[in-house]
Short mmCIF file of N, CA, C and O and ligand atoms in Angstrom, two decimals:
data_model
loop_
_atom_site.label_atom_id
_atom_site.label_comp_id
_atom_site.label_asym_id
_atom_site.label_seq_id
_atom_site.Cartn_x
_atom_site.Cartn_y
_atom_site.Cartn_z
N MET A 1 1.61 -20.09 7.10
CA MET A 1 0.35 -20.82 6.95
C MET A 1 -0.20 -20.62 5.54
O MET A 1 -0.25 -19.50 5.05
N SER A 2 -0.62 -21.73 4.92
CA SER A 2 -1.12 -21.65 3.55
C SER A 2 -2.49 -20.98 3.51
O SER A 2 -3.27 -21.07 4.43
N THR A 3 -2.74 -20.32 2.39
CA THR A 3 -4.02 -19.62 2.18
C THR A 3 -4.66 -20.15 0.91
O THR A 3 -4.11 -20.99 0.20
N ILE A 4 -5.79 -19.58 0.60
CA ILE A 4 -6.51 -19.92 -0.63
C ILE A 4 -5.64 -19.65 -1.86
O ILE A 4 -5.77 -20.33 -2.88
N PHE A 5 -4.71 -18.70 -1.77
CA PHE A 5 -3.85 -18.40 -2.92
C PHE A 5 -2.89 -19.56 -3.21
O PHE A 5 -2.52 -19.79 -4.36
N SER A 6 -2.47 -20.30 -2.17
CA SER A 6 -1.63 -21.48 -2.42
C SER A 6 -2.40 -22.52 -3.21
O SER A 6 -1.84 -23.21 -4.07
N LYS A 7 -3.69 -22.63 -2.93
CA LYS A 7 -4.54 -23.58 -3.68
C LYS A 7 -4.70 -23.12 -5.13
O LYS A 7 -4.76 -23.94 -6.05
N ILE A 8 -4.76 -21.81 -5.33
CA ILE A 8 -4.86 -21.27 -6.70
C ILE A 8 -3.56 -21.56 -7.45
O ILE A 8 -3.57 -22.00 -8.60
N ILE A 9 -2.41 -21.35 -6.78
CA ILE A 9 -1.11 -21.64 -7.41
C ILE A 9 -1.02 -23.12 -7.78
O ILE A 9 -0.56 -23.47 -8.87
N ALA A 10 -1.51 -23.98 -6.89
CA ALA A 10 -1.45 -25.43 -7.12
C ALA A 10 -2.49 -25.90 -8.14
O ALA A 10 -2.47 -27.07 -8.54
N GLY A 11 -3.41 -25.00 -8.53
CA GLY A 11 -4.45 -25.37 -9.49
C GLY A 11 -5.60 -26.14 -8.85
O GLY A 11 -6.45 -26.69 -9.55
N GLU A 12 -5.63 -26.16 -7.52
CA GLU A 12 -6.71 -26.88 -6.81
C GLU A 12 -8.00 -26.07 -6.80
O GLU A 12 -9.09 -26.61 -6.61
N ILE A 13 -7.85 -24.75 -6.96
CA ILE A 13 -9.01 -23.85 -7.07
C ILE A 13 -8.84 -23.10 -8.39
O ILE A 13 -7.74 -22.59 -8.66
N PRO A 14 -9.88 -23.05 -9.22
CA PRO A 14 -9.73 -22.38 -10.51
C PRO A 14 -9.56 -20.87 -10.37
O PRO A 14 -10.04 -20.27 -9.40
N SER A 15 -8.85 -20.29 -11.32
CA SER A 15 -8.73 -18.83 -11.36
C SER A 15 -8.61 -18.42 -12.82
O SER A 15 -8.23 -19.22 -13.67
N ASP A 16 -8.95 -17.17 -13.06
CA ASP A 16 -8.84 -16.61 -14.41
C ASP A 16 -7.43 -16.02 -14.55
O ASP A 16 -7.20 -14.84 -14.31
N GLN A 17 -6.50 -16.89 -14.91
CA GLN A 17 -5.09 -16.53 -14.92
C GLN A 17 -4.74 -15.74 -16.17
O GLN A 17 -5.16 -16.10 -17.27
N VAL A 18 -3.97 -14.66 -15.99
CA VAL A 18 -3.58 -13.82 -17.14
C VAL A 18 -2.07 -13.81 -17.36
O VAL A 18 -1.59 -13.29 -18.38
N TYR A 19 -1.31 -14.36 -16.41
CA TYR A 19 0.15 -14.36 -16.52
C TYR A 19 0.69 -15.45 -15.60
O TYR A 19 0.14 -15.68 -14.51
N SER A 20 1.79 -16.06 -16.01
CA SER A 20 2.44 -17.06 -15.16
C SER A 20 3.91 -17.16 -15.55
O SER A 20 4.25 -17.13 -16.74
N ASP A 21 4.78 -17.26 -14.56
CA ASP A 21 6.18 -17.61 -14.84
C ASP A 21 6.70 -18.41 -13.66
O ASP A 21 5.91 -18.84 -12.80
N ASP A 22 8.00 -18.62 -13.60
CA ASP A 22 8.53 -19.51 -12.56
C ASP A 22 8.47 -18.89 -11.17
O ASP A 22 8.59 -19.59 -10.16
N ARG A 23 8.27 -17.56 -11.08
CA ARG A 23 8.28 -16.91 -9.77
C ARG A 23 6.92 -16.41 -9.29
O ARG A 23 6.72 -16.15 -8.10
N CYS A 24 5.98 -16.21 -10.24
CA CYS A 24 4.70 -15.63 -9.84
C CYS A 24 3.59 -16.01 -10.81
O CYS A 24 3.86 -16.51 -11.91
N ILE A 25 2.36 -15.75 -10.37
CA ILE A 25 1.22 -15.84 -11.28
C ILE A 25 0.37 -14.58 -11.09
O ILE A 25 0.48 -13.89 -10.06
N ALA A 26 -0.47 -14.29 -12.07
CA ALA A 26 -1.42 -13.17 -11.97
C ALA A 26 -2.77 -13.66 -12.46
O ALA A 26 -2.85 -14.38 -13.46
N PHE A 27 -3.81 -13.27 -11.73
CA PHE A 27 -5.17 -13.72 -12.08
C PHE A 27 -6.16 -12.63 -11.68
O PHE A 27 -5.87 -11.76 -10.85
N ARG A 28 -7.35 -12.69 -12.30
CA ARG A 28 -8.36 -11.65 -12.04
C ARG A 28 -8.96 -11.83 -10.64
O ARG A 28 -9.26 -12.95 -10.22
N ASP A 29 -9.12 -10.69 -9.96
CA ASP A 29 -9.74 -10.70 -8.63
C ASP A 29 -11.19 -11.17 -8.77
O ASP A 29 -11.91 -10.76 -9.69
N ILE A 30 -11.63 -12.01 -7.86
CA ILE A 30 -12.98 -12.56 -7.90
C ILE A 30 -14.04 -11.48 -7.62
O ILE A 30 -15.21 -11.63 -8.01
N ASN A 31 -13.63 -10.40 -7.00
CA ASN A 31 -14.56 -9.32 -6.64
C ASN A 31 -13.97 -7.99 -7.11
O ASN A 31 -13.52 -7.17 -6.32
N PRO A 32 -13.96 -7.77 -8.44
CA PRO A 32 -13.21 -6.63 -8.99
C PRO A 32 -13.77 -5.27 -8.57
O PRO A 32 -14.98 -5.09 -8.46
N THR A 33 -12.85 -4.34 -8.35
CA THR A 33 -13.23 -2.98 -7.97
C THR A 33 -13.08 -2.02 -9.14
O THR A 33 -13.28 -0.81 -8.98
N ALA A 34 -12.69 -2.54 -10.29
CA ALA A 34 -12.48 -1.72 -11.49
C ALA A 34 -12.56 -2.65 -12.69
O ALA A 34 -12.48 -3.88 -12.53
N PRO A 35 -12.70 -2.10 -13.91
CA PRO A 35 -12.76 -2.97 -15.10
C PRO A 35 -11.56 -3.92 -15.18
O PRO A 35 -11.71 -5.06 -15.63
N VAL A 36 -10.39 -3.45 -14.78
CA VAL A 36 -9.23 -4.34 -14.64
C VAL A 36 -8.85 -4.40 -13.16
O VAL A 36 -8.60 -3.37 -12.53
N HIS A 37 -8.88 -5.59 -12.61
CA HIS A 37 -8.44 -5.79 -11.21
C HIS A 37 -7.79 -7.17 -11.16
O HIS A 37 -8.46 -8.20 -11.14
N ILE A 38 -6.46 -7.13 -11.18
CA ILE A 38 -5.66 -8.35 -11.27
C ILE A 38 -4.79 -8.45 -10.03
O ILE A 38 -4.28 -7.43 -9.52
N LEU A 39 -4.61 -9.66 -9.54
CA LEU A 39 -3.73 -9.91 -8.40
C LEU A 39 -2.46 -10.57 -8.90
O LEU A 39 -2.52 -11.55 -9.65
N VAL A 40 -1.31 -10.00 -8.53
CA VAL A 40 -0.02 -10.59 -8.85
C VAL A 40 0.53 -11.17 -7.55
O VAL A 40 0.68 -10.45 -6.57
N ILE A 41 0.80 -12.48 -7.56
CA ILE A 41 1.24 -13.13 -6.32
C ILE A 41 2.50 -13.97 -6.56
O ILE A 41 2.63 -14.60 -7.62
N PRO A 42 3.42 -13.97 -5.59
CA PRO A 42 4.59 -14.84 -5.72
C PRO A 42 4.19 -16.29 -5.51
O PRO A 42 3.26 -16.57 -4.75
N ARG A 43 4.89 -17.21 -6.17
CA ARG A 43 4.66 -18.63 -5.89
C ARG A 43 5.11 -18.97 -4.46
O ARG A 43 4.53 -19.82 -3.81
N GLN A 44 6.15 -18.27 -4.01
CA GLN A 44 6.65 -18.46 -2.65
C GLN A 44 5.66 -17.86 -1.65
O GLN A 44 5.12 -16.78 -1.88
N GLU A 45 5.46 -18.55 -0.54
CA GLU A 45 4.54 -18.03 0.48
C GLU A 45 5.24 -16.99 1.34
O GLU A 45 6.14 -17.32 2.12
N ILE A 46 4.83 -15.74 1.18
CA ILE A 46 5.27 -14.64 2.05
C ILE A 46 3.96 -14.03 2.54
O ILE A 46 3.12 -13.64 1.72
N ALA A 47 3.75 -13.99 3.84
CA ALA A 47 2.42 -13.62 4.35
C ALA A 47 2.05 -12.19 4.00
O ALA A 47 0.92 -11.90 3.62
N GLN A 48 2.99 -11.28 4.13
CA GLN A 48 2.66 -9.86 3.90
C GLN A 48 3.94 -9.08 3.64
O GLN A 48 5.04 -9.54 3.96
N LEU A 49 3.76 -7.89 3.07
CA LEU A 49 4.92 -7.08 2.67
C LEU A 49 5.86 -6.83 3.85
O LEU A 49 7.08 -6.86 3.70
N GLY A 50 5.28 -6.61 5.02
CA GLY A 50 6.08 -6.31 6.20
C GLY A 50 6.95 -7.47 6.66
O GLY A 50 7.81 -7.28 7.52
N HIS A 51 6.71 -8.65 6.11
CA HIS A 51 7.54 -9.82 6.45
C HIS A 51 8.66 -10.05 5.45
O HIS A 51 9.37 -11.04 5.53
N MET A 52 8.78 -9.13 4.50
CA MET A 52 9.84 -9.24 3.48
C MET A 52 11.22 -9.20 4.12
O MET A 52 11.43 -8.45 5.06
N THR A 53 12.13 -9.99 3.60
CA THR A 53 13.53 -9.90 4.02
C THR A 53 14.34 -9.44 2.80
O THR A 53 13.82 -9.36 1.68
N GLU A 54 15.62 -9.20 3.04
CA GLU A 54 16.51 -8.77 1.96
C GLU A 54 16.50 -9.80 0.83
O GLU A 54 16.58 -9.43 -0.35
N ASP A 55 16.35 -11.05 1.19
CA ASP A 55 16.34 -12.13 0.19
C ASP A 55 15.18 -12.00 -0.80
O ASP A 55 15.22 -12.57 -1.89
N HIS A 56 14.14 -11.31 -0.40
CA HIS A 56 12.94 -11.19 -1.24
C HIS A 56 12.98 -9.98 -2.17
O HIS A 56 12.05 -9.79 -2.95
N GLU A 57 14.03 -9.17 -2.08
CA GLU A 57 14.03 -7.91 -2.85
C GLU A 57 13.91 -8.16 -4.35
O GLU A 57 13.15 -7.45 -5.03
N GLY A 58 14.65 -9.13 -4.85
CA GLY A 58 14.58 -9.41 -6.29
C GLY A 58 13.20 -9.88 -6.69
O GLY A 58 12.65 -9.46 -7.72
N LEU A 59 12.61 -10.75 -5.87
CA LEU A 59 11.28 -11.29 -6.15
C LEU A 59 10.23 -10.18 -6.16
O LEU A 59 9.40 -10.10 -7.08
N VAL A 60 10.27 -9.32 -5.18
CA VAL A 60 9.25 -8.27 -5.10
C VAL A 60 9.44 -7.26 -6.24
O VAL A 60 8.45 -6.76 -6.81
N GLY A 61 10.68 -7.00 -6.62
CA GLY A 61 10.92 -6.17 -7.80
C GLY A 61 10.31 -6.81 -9.04
O GLY A 61 9.71 -6.13 -9.88
N HIS A 62 10.42 -8.11 -9.14
CA HIS A 62 9.85 -8.84 -10.27
C HIS A 62 8.32 -8.70 -10.28
O HIS A 62 7.71 -8.48 -11.33
N LEU A 63 7.70 -8.81 -9.10
CA LEU A 63 6.24 -8.67 -9.02
C LEU A 63 5.81 -7.29 -9.53
O LEU A 63 4.79 -7.15 -10.23
N MET A 64 6.60 -6.27 -9.20
CA MET A 64 6.28 -4.90 -9.65
C MET A 64 6.37 -4.82 -11.18
O MET A 64 5.52 -4.20 -11.82
N ARG A 65 7.39 -5.45 -11.74
CA ARG A 65 7.53 -5.42 -13.20
C ARG A 65 6.36 -6.16 -13.86
O ARG A 65 5.80 -5.69 -14.85
N VAL A 66 5.96 -7.28 -13.27
CA VAL A 66 4.84 -8.04 -13.83
C VAL A 66 3.54 -7.23 -13.73
O VAL A 66 2.68 -7.31 -14.61
N ALA A 67 3.41 -6.42 -12.69
CA ALA A 67 2.22 -5.54 -12.59
C ALA A 67 2.12 -4.68 -13.85
O ALA A 67 1.03 -4.54 -14.44
N GLY A 68 3.23 -4.12 -14.28
CA GLY A 68 3.24 -3.30 -15.50
C GLY A 68 2.94 -4.13 -16.75
O GLY A 68 2.22 -3.69 -17.65
N ILE A 69 3.48 -5.34 -16.78
CA ILE A 69 3.25 -6.22 -17.93
C ILE A 69 1.76 -6.54 -18.07
O ILE A 69 1.18 -6.43 -19.16
N VAL A 70 1.10 -6.91 -16.97
CA VAL A 70 -0.31 -7.31 -17.08
C VAL A 70 -1.20 -6.10 -17.37
O VAL A 70 -2.18 -6.22 -18.11
N ALA A 71 -0.85 -4.94 -16.82
CA ALA A 71 -1.65 -3.73 -17.12
C ALA A 71 -1.58 -3.42 -18.61
O ALA A 71 -2.60 -3.17 -19.27
N ARG A 72 -0.37 -3.45 -19.16
CA ARG A 72 -0.19 -3.19 -20.60
C ARG A 72 -0.90 -4.25 -21.44
O ARG A 72 -1.51 -3.94 -22.45
N GLN A 73 -0.83 -5.48 -20.98
CA GLN A 73 -1.50 -6.60 -21.66
C GLN A 73 -3.02 -6.34 -21.76
O GLN A 73 -3.67 -6.71 -22.72
N GLU A 74 -3.55 -5.65 -20.73
CA GLU A 74 -4.99 -5.33 -20.72
C GLU A 74 -5.28 -4.05 -21.49
O GLU A 74 -6.44 -3.64 -21.61
N GLY A 75 -4.21 -3.38 -21.97
CA GLY A 75 -4.38 -2.18 -22.78
C GLY A 75 -4.26 -0.88 -22.01
O GLY A 75 -4.66 0.18 -22.50
N TYR A 76 -3.69 -0.93 -20.82
CA TYR A 76 -3.58 0.28 -19.99
C TYR A 76 -2.13 0.62 -19.66
O TYR A 76 -1.37 -0.23 -19.21
N GLU A 77 -1.79 1.89 -19.89
CA GLU A 77 -0.49 2.42 -19.47
C GLU A 77 -0.62 3.03 -18.08
O GLU A 77 0.35 3.16 -17.34
N ASP A 78 -1.84 3.50 -17.75
CA ASP A 78 -2.10 4.11 -16.44
C ASP A 78 -2.80 3.09 -15.57
O ASP A 78 -3.84 2.54 -15.95
N PHE A 79 -2.23 2.85 -14.41
CA PHE A 79 -2.80 1.85 -13.51
C PHE A 79 -2.33 2.14 -12.10
O PHE A 79 -1.40 2.93 -11.89
N ARG A 80 -2.97 1.51 -11.15
CA ARG A 80 -2.55 1.67 -9.76
C ARG A 80 -2.18 0.30 -9.19
O ARG A 80 -2.84 -0.69 -9.48
N VAL A 81 -1.12 0.28 -8.38
CA VAL A 81 -0.70 -0.94 -7.68
C VAL A 81 -0.92 -0.71 -6.19
O VAL A 81 -0.48 0.31 -5.64
N ILE A 82 -1.62 -1.64 -5.57
CA ILE A 82 -1.94 -1.52 -4.14
C ILE A 82 -1.47 -2.78 -3.42
O ILE A 82 -1.68 -3.89 -3.90
N ILE A 83 -0.85 -2.57 -2.27
CA ILE A 83 -0.52 -3.69 -1.38
C ILE A 83 -1.10 -3.36 -0.01
O ILE A 83 -0.69 -2.36 0.61
N ASN A 84 -2.06 -4.14 0.44
CA ASN A 84 -2.59 -3.98 1.79
C ASN A 84 -1.73 -4.82 2.72
O ASN A 84 -1.59 -6.03 2.51
N ASN A 85 -1.15 -4.19 3.71
CA ASN A 85 -0.27 -4.91 4.65
C ASN A 85 -0.90 -4.94 6.04
O ASN A 85 -0.90 -3.92 6.74
N GLY A 86 -1.45 -6.10 6.41
CA GLY A 86 -2.05 -6.25 7.73
C GLY A 86 -3.55 -6.01 7.71
O GLY A 86 -4.07 -5.26 6.86
N ALA A 87 -4.24 -6.66 8.66
CA ALA A 87 -5.71 -6.58 8.70
C ALA A 87 -6.20 -5.15 8.82
O ALA A 87 -7.20 -4.76 8.20
N GLY A 88 -5.48 -4.35 9.60
CA GLY A 88 -5.89 -2.96 9.80
C GLY A 88 -5.79 -2.13 8.54
O GLY A 88 -6.41 -1.06 8.43
N ALA A 89 -5.02 -2.60 7.56
CA ALA A 89 -4.88 -1.90 6.28
C ALA A 89 -5.73 -2.56 5.20
O ALA A 89 -5.61 -2.23 4.02
N GLY A 90 -6.58 -3.52 5.60
CA GLY A 90 -7.49 -4.13 4.65
C GLY A 90 -7.05 -5.46 4.08
O GLY A 90 -7.71 -6.01 3.20
N GLN A 91 -5.93 -6.00 4.58
CA GLN A 91 -5.49 -7.31 4.05
C GLN A 91 -6.39 -8.42 4.59
O GLN A 91 -6.65 -8.50 5.80
N THR A 92 -6.89 -9.24 3.68
CA THR A 92 -7.76 -10.35 4.07
C THR A 92 -7.15 -11.71 3.74
O THR A 92 -7.53 -12.71 4.34
N VAL A 93 -6.25 -11.74 2.76
CA VAL A 93 -5.57 -12.99 2.39
C VAL A 93 -4.09 -12.81 2.70
O VAL A 93 -3.44 -11.91 2.14
N PHE A 94 -3.59 -13.68 3.61
CA PHE A 94 -2.23 -13.47 4.09
C PHE A 94 -1.21 -14.27 3.28
O PHE A 94 -0.49 -15.15 3.78
N HIS A 95 -1.19 -13.90 2.01
CA HIS A 95 -0.18 -14.33 1.03
C HIS A 95 0.05 -13.07 0.21
O HIS A 95 -0.90 -12.57 -0.42
N LEU A 96 1.27 -12.56 0.25
CA LEU A 96 1.58 -11.29 -0.40
C LEU A 96 0.97 -11.20 -1.80
O LEU A 96 1.08 -12.14 -2.59
N HIS A 97 0.31 -10.09 -2.09
CA HIS A 97 -0.26 -9.88 -3.43
C HIS A 97 -0.31 -8.41 -3.76
O HIS A 97 -0.54 -7.56 -2.90
N LEU A 98 -0.09 -8.13 -5.04
CA LEU A 98 -0.22 -6.78 -5.57
C LEU A 98 -1.57 -6.71 -6.29
O LEU A 98 -1.86 -7.55 -7.14
N HIS A 99 -2.38 -5.72 -5.93
CA HIS A 99 -3.59 -5.45 -6.70
C HIS A 99 -3.18 -4.53 -7.85
O HIS A 99 -2.57 -3.47 -7.61
N VAL A 100 -3.53 -4.88 -9.08
CA VAL A 100 -3.31 -4.01 -10.23
C VAL A 100 -4.69 -3.57 -10.71
O VAL A 100 -5.50 -4.41 -11.11
N VAL A 101 -4.94 -2.28 -10.60
CA VAL A 101 -6.27 -1.74 -10.86
C VAL A 101 -6.18 -0.71 -11.98
O VAL A 101 -5.30 0.15 -11.97
N ALA A 102 -7.10 -0.82 -12.95
CA ALA A 102 -7.08 0.11 -14.09
C ALA A 102 -8.45 0.10 -14.76
O ALA A 102 -9.31 -0.73 -14.45
N GLY A 103 -8.64 1.08 -15.66
CA GLY A 103 -9.84 1.07 -16.49
C GLY A 103 -10.93 2.01 -16.01
O GLY A 103 -12.01 2.03 -16.59
N ARG A 104 -10.66 2.73 -14.95
CA ARG A 104 -11.59 3.78 -14.52
C ARG A 104 -10.77 4.89 -13.88
O ARG A 104 -9.57 4.70 -13.58
N THR A 105 -11.40 6.05 -13.67
CA THR A 105 -10.70 7.14 -13.00
C THR A 105 -10.46 6.73 -11.55
O THR A 105 -11.37 6.28 -10.86
N LEU A 106 -9.21 6.87 -11.12
CA LEU A 106 -8.83 6.47 -9.77
C LEU A 106 -8.57 7.73 -8.95
O LEU A 106 -7.68 8.51 -9.27
N SER A 107 -9.36 7.93 -7.92
CA SER A 107 -9.23 9.16 -7.13
C SER A 107 -8.06 9.04 -6.15
O SER A 107 -7.56 7.94 -5.86
N TRP A 108 -7.65 10.17 -5.65
CA TRP A 108 -6.57 10.24 -4.66
C TRP A 108 -6.92 11.29 -3.64
O TRP A 108 -7.39 12.36 -4.04
N PRO A 109 -6.76 11.10 -2.34
CA PRO A 109 -6.19 9.90 -1.72
C PRO A 109 -7.17 8.73 -1.72
O PRO A 109 -8.38 8.92 -1.78
N PRO A 110 -6.61 7.51 -1.66
CA PRO A 110 -7.48 6.33 -1.59
C PRO A 110 -8.19 6.26 -0.23
O PRO A 110 -7.74 6.88 0.72
N GLY A 111 -9.23 5.47 -0.14
CA GLY A 111 -10.00 5.37 1.10
C GLY A 111 -9.29 4.57 2.16
O GLY A 111 -8.33 3.88 1.90
P1 LIG B 1 -6.65 -8.12 0.32
O1 LIG B 1 -7.94 -7.63 0.94
O2 LIG B 1 -6.04 -9.22 1.15
O3 LIG B 1 -5.69 -7.03 -0.01
O4 LIG B 1 -7.06 -8.73 -1.09
C1 LIG B 1 -7.50 -10.05 -1.25
C2 LIG B 1 -8.20 -10.08 -2.58
O5 LIG B 1 -8.35 -11.43 -2.96
C3 LIG B 1 -9.62 -9.48 -2.54
O6 LIG B 1 -9.69 -8.40 -3.47
C4 LIG B 1 -10.51 -10.65 -2.91
O7 LIG B 1 -11.60 -10.26 -3.74
C5 LIG B 1 -9.56 -11.59 -3.63
N1 LIG B 1 -9.91 -12.98 -3.50
C6 LIG B 1 -10.19 -13.66 -2.35
N2 LIG B 1 -10.41 -14.96 -2.60
C7 LIG B 1 -10.27 -15.11 -3.95
C8 LIG B 1 -10.40 -16.25 -4.81
O8 LIG B 1 -10.68 -17.38 -4.41
N3 LIG B 1 -10.18 -16.03 -6.13
C9 LIG B 1 -9.85 -14.79 -6.63
N4 LIG B 1 -9.66 -14.69 -7.94
N5 LIG B 1 -9.73 -13.71 -5.84
C10 LIG B 1 -9.94 -13.86 -4.51
#
């Protein structure tokens, strides 16, 4: 099922895009939790990490690499990547996305 992120990919809803290639895009989260809060999403619709198949391994590896690219682009070597999988884990948009968070002290364990 399509989500608001499919509309962002299609350009039907505006976003503050910071990266784009043939497999994914990255844009600033509308409700940032840190000075840098970017979402990296595949162009392909995959609802959540737990629905990944072997066929997606290359794509998800690419998303991880792009997380590092956008963090560095923002001037940060230290950053956190978060994937919420399922409503009980805080997922609200069911199109796989990596949160890339940086620019403040990040405590551990997360909430
Ligand atoms: P989740 O809770 O599913 O892990 O993360 C979804 C994220 O998408 C949230 O951090 C939320 O702020 C962000 N988000 C939801 N709708 C939009 C939107 O229309 N534009 C942007 N840029 N971010 C959105």
